[in-house]
Coordinates of C-alpha atoms and ligand atoms in Angstrom, one line a residue:
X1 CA 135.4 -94.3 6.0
X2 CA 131.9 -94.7 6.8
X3 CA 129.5 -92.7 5.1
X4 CA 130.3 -91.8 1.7
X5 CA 126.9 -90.3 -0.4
X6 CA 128.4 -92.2 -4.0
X7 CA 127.3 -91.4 -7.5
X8 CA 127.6 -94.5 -9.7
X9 CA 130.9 -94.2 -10.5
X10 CA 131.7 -94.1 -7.1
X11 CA 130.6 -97.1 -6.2
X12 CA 131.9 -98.6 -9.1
X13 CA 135.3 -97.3 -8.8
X14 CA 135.6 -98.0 -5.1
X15 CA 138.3 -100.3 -3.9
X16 CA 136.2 -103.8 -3.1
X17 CA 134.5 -103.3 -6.0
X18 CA 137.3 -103.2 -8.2
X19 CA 138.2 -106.9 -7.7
X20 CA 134.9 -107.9 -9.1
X21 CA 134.5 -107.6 -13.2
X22 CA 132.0 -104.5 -13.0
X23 CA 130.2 -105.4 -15.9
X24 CA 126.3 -105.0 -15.7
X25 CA 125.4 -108.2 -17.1
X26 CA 122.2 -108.7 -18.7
X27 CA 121.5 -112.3 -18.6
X28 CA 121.7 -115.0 -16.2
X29 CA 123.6 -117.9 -16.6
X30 CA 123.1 -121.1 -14.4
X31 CA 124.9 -123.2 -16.1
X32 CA 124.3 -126.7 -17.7
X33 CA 123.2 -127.7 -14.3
X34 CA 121.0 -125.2 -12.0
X35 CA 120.2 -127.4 -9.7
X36 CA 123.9 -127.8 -8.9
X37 CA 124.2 -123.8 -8.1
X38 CA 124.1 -123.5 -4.3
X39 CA 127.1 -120.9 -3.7
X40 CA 126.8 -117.7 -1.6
X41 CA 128.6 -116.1 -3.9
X42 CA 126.4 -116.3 -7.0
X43 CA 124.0 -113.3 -5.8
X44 CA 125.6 -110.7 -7.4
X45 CA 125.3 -112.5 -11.1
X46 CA 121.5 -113.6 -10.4
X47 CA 120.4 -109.3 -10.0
X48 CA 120.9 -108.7 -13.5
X49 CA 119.9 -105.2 -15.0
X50 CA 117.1 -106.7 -16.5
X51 CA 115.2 -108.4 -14.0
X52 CA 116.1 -105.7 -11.5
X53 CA 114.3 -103.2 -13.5
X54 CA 111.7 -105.5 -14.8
X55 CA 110.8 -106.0 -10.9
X56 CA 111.1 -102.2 -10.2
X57 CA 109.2 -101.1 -12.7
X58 CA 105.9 -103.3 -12.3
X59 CA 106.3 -103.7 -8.2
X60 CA 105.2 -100.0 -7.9
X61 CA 106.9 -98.9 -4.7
X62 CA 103.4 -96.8 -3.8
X63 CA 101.7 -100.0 -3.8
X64 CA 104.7 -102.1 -1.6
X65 CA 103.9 -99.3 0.8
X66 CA 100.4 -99.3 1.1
X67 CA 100.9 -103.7 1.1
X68 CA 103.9 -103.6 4.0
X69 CA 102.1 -100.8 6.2
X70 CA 104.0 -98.9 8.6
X71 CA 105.3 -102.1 9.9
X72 CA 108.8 -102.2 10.4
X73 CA 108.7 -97.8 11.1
X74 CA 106.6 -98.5 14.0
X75 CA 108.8 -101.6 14.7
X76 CA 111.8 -99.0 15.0
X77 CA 110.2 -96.1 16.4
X78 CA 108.7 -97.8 19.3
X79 CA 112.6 -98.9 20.3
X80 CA 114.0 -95.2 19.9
X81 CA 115.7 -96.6 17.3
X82 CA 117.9 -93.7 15.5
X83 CA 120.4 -94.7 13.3
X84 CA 119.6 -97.6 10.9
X85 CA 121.3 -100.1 9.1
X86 CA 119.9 -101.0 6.0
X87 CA 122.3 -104.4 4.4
X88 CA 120.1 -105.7 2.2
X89 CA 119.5 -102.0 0.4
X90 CA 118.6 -103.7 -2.9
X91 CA 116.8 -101.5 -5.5
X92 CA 116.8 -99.0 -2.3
X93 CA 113.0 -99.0 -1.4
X94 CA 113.5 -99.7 2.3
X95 CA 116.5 -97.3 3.0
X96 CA 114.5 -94.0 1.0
X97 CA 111.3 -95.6 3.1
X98 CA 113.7 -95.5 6.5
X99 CA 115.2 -91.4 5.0
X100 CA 111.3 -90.8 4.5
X101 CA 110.6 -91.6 8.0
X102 CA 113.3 -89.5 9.6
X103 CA 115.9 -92.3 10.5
X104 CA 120.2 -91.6 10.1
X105 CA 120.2 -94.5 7.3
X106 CA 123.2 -96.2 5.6
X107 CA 122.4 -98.4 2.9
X108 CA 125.0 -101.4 2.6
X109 CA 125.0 -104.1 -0.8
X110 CA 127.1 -106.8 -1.8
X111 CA 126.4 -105.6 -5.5
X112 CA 127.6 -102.3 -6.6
X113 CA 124.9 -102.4 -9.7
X114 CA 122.1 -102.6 -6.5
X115 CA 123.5 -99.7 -4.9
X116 CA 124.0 -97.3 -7.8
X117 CA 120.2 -98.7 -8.8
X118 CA 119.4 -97.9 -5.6
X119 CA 121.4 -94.3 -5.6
X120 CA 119.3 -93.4 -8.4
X121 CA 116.0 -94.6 -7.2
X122 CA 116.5 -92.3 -4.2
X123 CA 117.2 -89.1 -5.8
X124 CA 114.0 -89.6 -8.7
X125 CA 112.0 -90.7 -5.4
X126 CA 111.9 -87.7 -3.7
X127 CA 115.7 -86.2 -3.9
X128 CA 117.1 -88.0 -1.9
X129 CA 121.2 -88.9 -1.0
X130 CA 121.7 -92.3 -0.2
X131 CA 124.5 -93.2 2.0
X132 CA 125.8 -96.3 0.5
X133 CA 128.5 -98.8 1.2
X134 CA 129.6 -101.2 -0.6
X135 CA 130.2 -104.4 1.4
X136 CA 129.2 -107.8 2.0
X137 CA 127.3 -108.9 4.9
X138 CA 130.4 -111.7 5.5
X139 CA 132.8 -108.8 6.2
X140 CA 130.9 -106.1 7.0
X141 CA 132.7 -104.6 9.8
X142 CA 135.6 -104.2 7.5
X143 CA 133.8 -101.3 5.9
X144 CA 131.4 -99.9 7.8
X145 CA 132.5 -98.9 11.5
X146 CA 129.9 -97.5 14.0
X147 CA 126.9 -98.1 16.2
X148 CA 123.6 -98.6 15.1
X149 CA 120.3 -98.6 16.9
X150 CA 118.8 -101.5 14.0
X151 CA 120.1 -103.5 11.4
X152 CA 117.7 -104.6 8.6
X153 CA 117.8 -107.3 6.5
X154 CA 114.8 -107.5 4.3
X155 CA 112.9 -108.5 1.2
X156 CA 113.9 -112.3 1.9
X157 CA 117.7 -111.6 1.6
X158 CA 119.3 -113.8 4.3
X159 CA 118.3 -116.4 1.7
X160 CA 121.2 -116.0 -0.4
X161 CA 123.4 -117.6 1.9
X162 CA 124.3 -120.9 1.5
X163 CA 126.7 -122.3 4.4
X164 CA 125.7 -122.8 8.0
X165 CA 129.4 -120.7 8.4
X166 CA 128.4 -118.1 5.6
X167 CA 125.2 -117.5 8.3
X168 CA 127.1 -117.5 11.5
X169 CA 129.7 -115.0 10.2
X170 CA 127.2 -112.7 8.8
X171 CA 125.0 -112.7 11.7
X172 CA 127.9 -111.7 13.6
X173 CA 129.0 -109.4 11.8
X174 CA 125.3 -108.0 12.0
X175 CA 125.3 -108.5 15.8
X176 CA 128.8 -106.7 15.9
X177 CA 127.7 -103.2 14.6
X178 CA 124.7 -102.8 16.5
X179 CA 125.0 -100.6 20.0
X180 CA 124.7 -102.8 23.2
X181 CA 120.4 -102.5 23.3
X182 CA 120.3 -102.7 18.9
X183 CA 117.8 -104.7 17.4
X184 CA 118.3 -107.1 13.9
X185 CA 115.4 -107.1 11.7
X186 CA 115.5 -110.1 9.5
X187 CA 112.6 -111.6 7.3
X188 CA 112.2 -114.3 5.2
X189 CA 109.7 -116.7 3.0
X190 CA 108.5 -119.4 4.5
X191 CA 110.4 -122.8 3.7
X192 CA 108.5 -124.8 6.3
X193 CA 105.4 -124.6 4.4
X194 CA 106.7 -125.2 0.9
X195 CA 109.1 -128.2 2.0
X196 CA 106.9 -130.1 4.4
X197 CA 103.8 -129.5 2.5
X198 CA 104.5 -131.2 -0.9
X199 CA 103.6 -130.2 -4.4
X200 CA 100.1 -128.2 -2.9
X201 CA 102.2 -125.8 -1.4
X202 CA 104.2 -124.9 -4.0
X203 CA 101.7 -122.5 -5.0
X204 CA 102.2 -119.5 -7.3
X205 CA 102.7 -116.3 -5.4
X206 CA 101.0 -113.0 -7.3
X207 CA 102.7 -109.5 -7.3
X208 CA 101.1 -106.5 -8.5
X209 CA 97.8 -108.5 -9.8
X210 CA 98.8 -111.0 -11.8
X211 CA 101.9 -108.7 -13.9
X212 CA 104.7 -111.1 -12.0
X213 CA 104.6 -114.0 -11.0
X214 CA 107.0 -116.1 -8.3
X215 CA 106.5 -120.3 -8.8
X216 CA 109.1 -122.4 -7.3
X217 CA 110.4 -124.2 -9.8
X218 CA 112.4 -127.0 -7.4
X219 CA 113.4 -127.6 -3.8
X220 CA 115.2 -129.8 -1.4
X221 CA 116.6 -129.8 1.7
X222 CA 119.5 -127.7 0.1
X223 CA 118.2 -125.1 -2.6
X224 CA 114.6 -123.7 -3.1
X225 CA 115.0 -122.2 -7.3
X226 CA 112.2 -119.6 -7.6
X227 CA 111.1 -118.7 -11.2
X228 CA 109.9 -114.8 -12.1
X229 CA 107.8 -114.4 -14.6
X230 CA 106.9 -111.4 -16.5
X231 CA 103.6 -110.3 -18.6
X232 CA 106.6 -109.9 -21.2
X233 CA 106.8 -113.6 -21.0
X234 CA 110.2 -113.2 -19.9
X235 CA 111.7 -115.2 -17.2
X236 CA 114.7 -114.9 -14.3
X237 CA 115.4 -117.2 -11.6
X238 CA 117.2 -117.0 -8.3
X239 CA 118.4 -120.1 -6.3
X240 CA 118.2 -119.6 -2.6
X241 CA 118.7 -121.8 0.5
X242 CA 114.9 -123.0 1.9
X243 CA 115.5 -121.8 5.6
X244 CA 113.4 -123.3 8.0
X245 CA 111.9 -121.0 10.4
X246 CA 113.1 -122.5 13.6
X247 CA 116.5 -122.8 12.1
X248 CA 116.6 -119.3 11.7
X249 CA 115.9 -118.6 15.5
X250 CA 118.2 -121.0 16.9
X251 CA 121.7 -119.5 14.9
X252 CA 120.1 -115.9 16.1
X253 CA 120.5 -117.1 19.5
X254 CA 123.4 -118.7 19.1
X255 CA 124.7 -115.8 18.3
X256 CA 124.2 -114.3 21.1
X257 CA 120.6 -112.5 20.6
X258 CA 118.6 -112.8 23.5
X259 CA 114.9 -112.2 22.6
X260 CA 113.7 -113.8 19.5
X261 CA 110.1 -112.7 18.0
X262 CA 108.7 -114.2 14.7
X263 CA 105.8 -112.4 13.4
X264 CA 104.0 -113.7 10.4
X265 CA 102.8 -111.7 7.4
X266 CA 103.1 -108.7 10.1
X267 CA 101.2 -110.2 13.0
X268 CA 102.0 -111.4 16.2
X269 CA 99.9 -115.0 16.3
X270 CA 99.6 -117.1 13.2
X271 CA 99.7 -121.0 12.3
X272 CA 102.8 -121.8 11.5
X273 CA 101.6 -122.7 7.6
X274 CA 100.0 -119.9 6.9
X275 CA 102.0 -117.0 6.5
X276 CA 104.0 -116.2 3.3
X277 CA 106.6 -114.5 5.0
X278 CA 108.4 -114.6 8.7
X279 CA 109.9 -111.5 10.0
X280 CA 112.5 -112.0 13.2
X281 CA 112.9 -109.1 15.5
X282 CA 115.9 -110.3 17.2
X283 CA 117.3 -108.2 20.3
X284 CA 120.6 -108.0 21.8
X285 CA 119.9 -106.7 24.8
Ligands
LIG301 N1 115.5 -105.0 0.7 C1 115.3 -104.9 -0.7 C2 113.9 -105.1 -1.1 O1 113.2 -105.7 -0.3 O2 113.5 -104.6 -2.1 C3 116.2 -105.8 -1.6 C4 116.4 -107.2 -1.3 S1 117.2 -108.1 -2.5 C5 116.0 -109.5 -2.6 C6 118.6 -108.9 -1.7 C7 119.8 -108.0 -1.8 O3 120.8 -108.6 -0.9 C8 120.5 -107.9 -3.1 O4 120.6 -106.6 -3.5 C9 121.8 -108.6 -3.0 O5 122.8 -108.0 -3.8 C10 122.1 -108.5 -1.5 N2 122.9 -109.6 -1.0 C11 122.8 -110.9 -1.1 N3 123.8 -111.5 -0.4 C12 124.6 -110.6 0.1 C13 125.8 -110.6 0.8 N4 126.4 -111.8 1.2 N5 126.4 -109.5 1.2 C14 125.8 -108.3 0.9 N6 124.7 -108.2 0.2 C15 124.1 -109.3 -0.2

């Protein structure tokens, strides 16, 4: 089963789900050792309620619209892309922005406290169902059979996974439920600058003003741990694997993706340290 339009409970009840504890924590816990946390698995305990909301609340979606452009539509109407594949659906603002536009969406997450978040962002943003599936990206074609025109994977997602295998599979999996001409959309931050750059690089990134803030706290080779701050004071963190840009390129090819293009911050030519974030169109045909 595909397509299943699921209330909270829903989600919550469904069978995958069931084998996690489905209890909506409200504080992170790292440990006695952060540094030592570099497991793909540990996603779904860094989006707690708090900081989910926190985020939501103070990253008005009106102003992500106006900063992201019509981007990634035009991006997908200019294919003839259709039906869209949304697997990083988060808080939901890319799938209701994809409904908005007219596209077939289905909105997969790893973490059903992001879906039925995102469920209920959708219907207080304009009414809308969201097709949800609960499933993660490792063994995605497990729950979610079909063909898809584009697969997106936004909002610096790919991040959370932390094994060269963990990457492959996904990307496969990715590659697998697209139709023979689909197109992957994939973005993320950009590592290169912030590990070959040194300390000056590590600068502060600013949402919405100055309300949150986004420092990296550490990196290596191994782990970039970003800290969120709040005008609250309070603080989250989220440990994520620094992924170099060319890195990125290479396991889409290997894969089997034939064209690669990297825009940064939205455009087609950039130096390489300048942007904030890369964004891969990657296409299978
Ligand atoms: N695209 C949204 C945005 O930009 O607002 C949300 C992106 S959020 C940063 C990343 C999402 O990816 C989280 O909701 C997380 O649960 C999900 N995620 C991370 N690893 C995953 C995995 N292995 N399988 C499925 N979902 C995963």
């Amino acid at each position: 089963e595909l397509d299943h339009a699921t209330p909270q409970t829903d989600v919550l009840d469904d069978g995958a789900a069931g084998k996690d504890a489905v209890v909506v924590a409200t504080a992170q816990s790292f440990g006695d050792d952060p540094l030592a946390i570099r497991d793909t698995d540990h996603y779904k305990q860094e989006y707690v309620k708090g900081f989910v909301e926190k985020w939501d609340e103070l990253i008005d979606w009106k102003k992500r619209y106006e900063s992201e452009g019509s981007f990634f539509i035009d991006l997908l109407k200019e294919r003839g892309a259709k039906r869209v594949l949304d697997v990083a659906t988060g808080t939901g603002f890319h799938s209701v922005r994809l409904i908005e536009a007219g596209f077939e969406t289905v909105s997969v997450d790893g973490s059903p406290e992001m879906l039925a978040k995102a469920f209920e962002n959708a219907k207080a943003y304009g009414g809308h169902i969201l097709r949800t599936v609960h499933a993660d990206w490792r063994w995605l074609n497990r729950d979610v059979h079909g063909e898809f025109d584009a697969v997106i994977c936004l909002g610096n997602s790919f991040t959370h996974l932390f094994s060269e295998r963990d990457r492959r599979k996904a990307l496969a999996e990715f590659y697998a439920v697209l139709k023979h001409d689909g197109l992957l959309i994939i973005d993320q931050r950009n590592y290169d600058a912030i590990l070959d750059n040194g300390f000056s690089s590590k600068h502060t990134y600013y949402y919405c003003g100055e309300a949150v803030s986004a420092r990296p706290e550490y990196v290596d080779e191994g782990l970039a741990r970003f800290q969120y701050t709040f005008p609250d004071s309070s603080e989250y963190y989220l440990n994520m694997f620094p992924l170099r840009k060319n890195y990125v390129r290479r396991l889409l090819r290997e894969v089997g993706f034939q064209r690669i293009d990297t825009y940064g911050d939205f455009q087609a030519t950039y130096s390489d340290d300048e942007p904030d974030f890369f964004i891969h169109v990657a296409e299978k045909y």
